[in-house]
Amino acid sequence: RVDQLQIHSIDGLKGHKSQRLAHLTLGYITMAYVWNQGDKDVREVLPKNIAVPYCELSEKLGLPPILVYADCVLANWKKKDPSGPMTYENMDVLFWFPGGDCCKGFFLVSLLVEIAAASAIKVIPDLFKAVKNEDQNALQKALRYIASSLKQARKEFEKMHKYVDPNTFYNVLRIYLSGWKNSSKLPKGLKYEGFSDTPREYAGGSAAQSSIFQCFDVLLGIQQKSGEESAARFLQEMRKYMPPAHREFLLSLESGPSVREFVLSKGDIELQADYNECVKAMVSLRNYHLEIVSKYIVRPSCQ
């Protein structure tokens, strides 16, 4: 059916929302076409009727022509009752892969984690203002709000166990999220017919493409330890898969005042405790993510 589709112009996509929805749609079609029936009969060439509008739209949006986290998590949802709350029970995904409710669970729980953590973004101006004015009380209030939001995100993450089956995720859904960079199935990458003569390599969707967690790394001055340069390089690489506005936001935070240096300079035990609570909440969230990776990828791969 993909081979029979007509080439559609992207000129009719007016507005950011419709363009992002089209990027999500073309991303789903592309992943399903390339990986076909679960990585059997893998396609090395994306036909021009999909490749041309997908690449043109991707350039317009500043995103790569592959399904990214900003597509399948941030843009792939709707409310069942438009006037109701953004809860799992009142939400659904727009597009599905094979795997049934596992697909819905994986994307919606990831979104709920994002929503919980993102609530802390609104206090960032207060945080910077407090550092600039050397207002410890305002800074502590902002830090406590951030720590609370990150702890709520960790709590939302626990729903993954309820809604996502490890074997279904590993053996079915995971395959359709795979990319064509360092891929044994597509060692040269994917050729986008009608747009590029040489195959291109892109990484698959990953939580590392989430801007919210890199946001708090930057804000709190959290850096990779020496000897972990590859992890730092990987996180920088993943920024290329974020919407341009998200990348610019991270750069703007990097140019802001250092919260960590301010806290250290004051030598105030209570202030340091509030800062450390934010760092602990980030560590807890990251460690929990590692547990999820172990349960849903590492252990099933050994069976």
GROMACS .gro file of C-alpha atoms in nm, residues 6 36 48 123 204 223-224 234 236:
model
    9
    6GLN     CA    1   0.077   0.926  -0.437
   36ASN     CA    2   0.775  -0.473   0.791
   48LYS     CA    3   0.995   0.849  -0.294
  123VAL     CA    4   0.990   2.800   3.824
  204GLY     CA    5   1.592   0.519   1.674
  223GLN     CA    6   2.789   1.650   3.442
  224GLN     CA    7   2.915   1.306   3.342
  234PHE     CA    8   2.570   1.044   2.330
  236GLN     CA    9   2.484   1.577   2.294
   0.00000   0.00000   0.00000
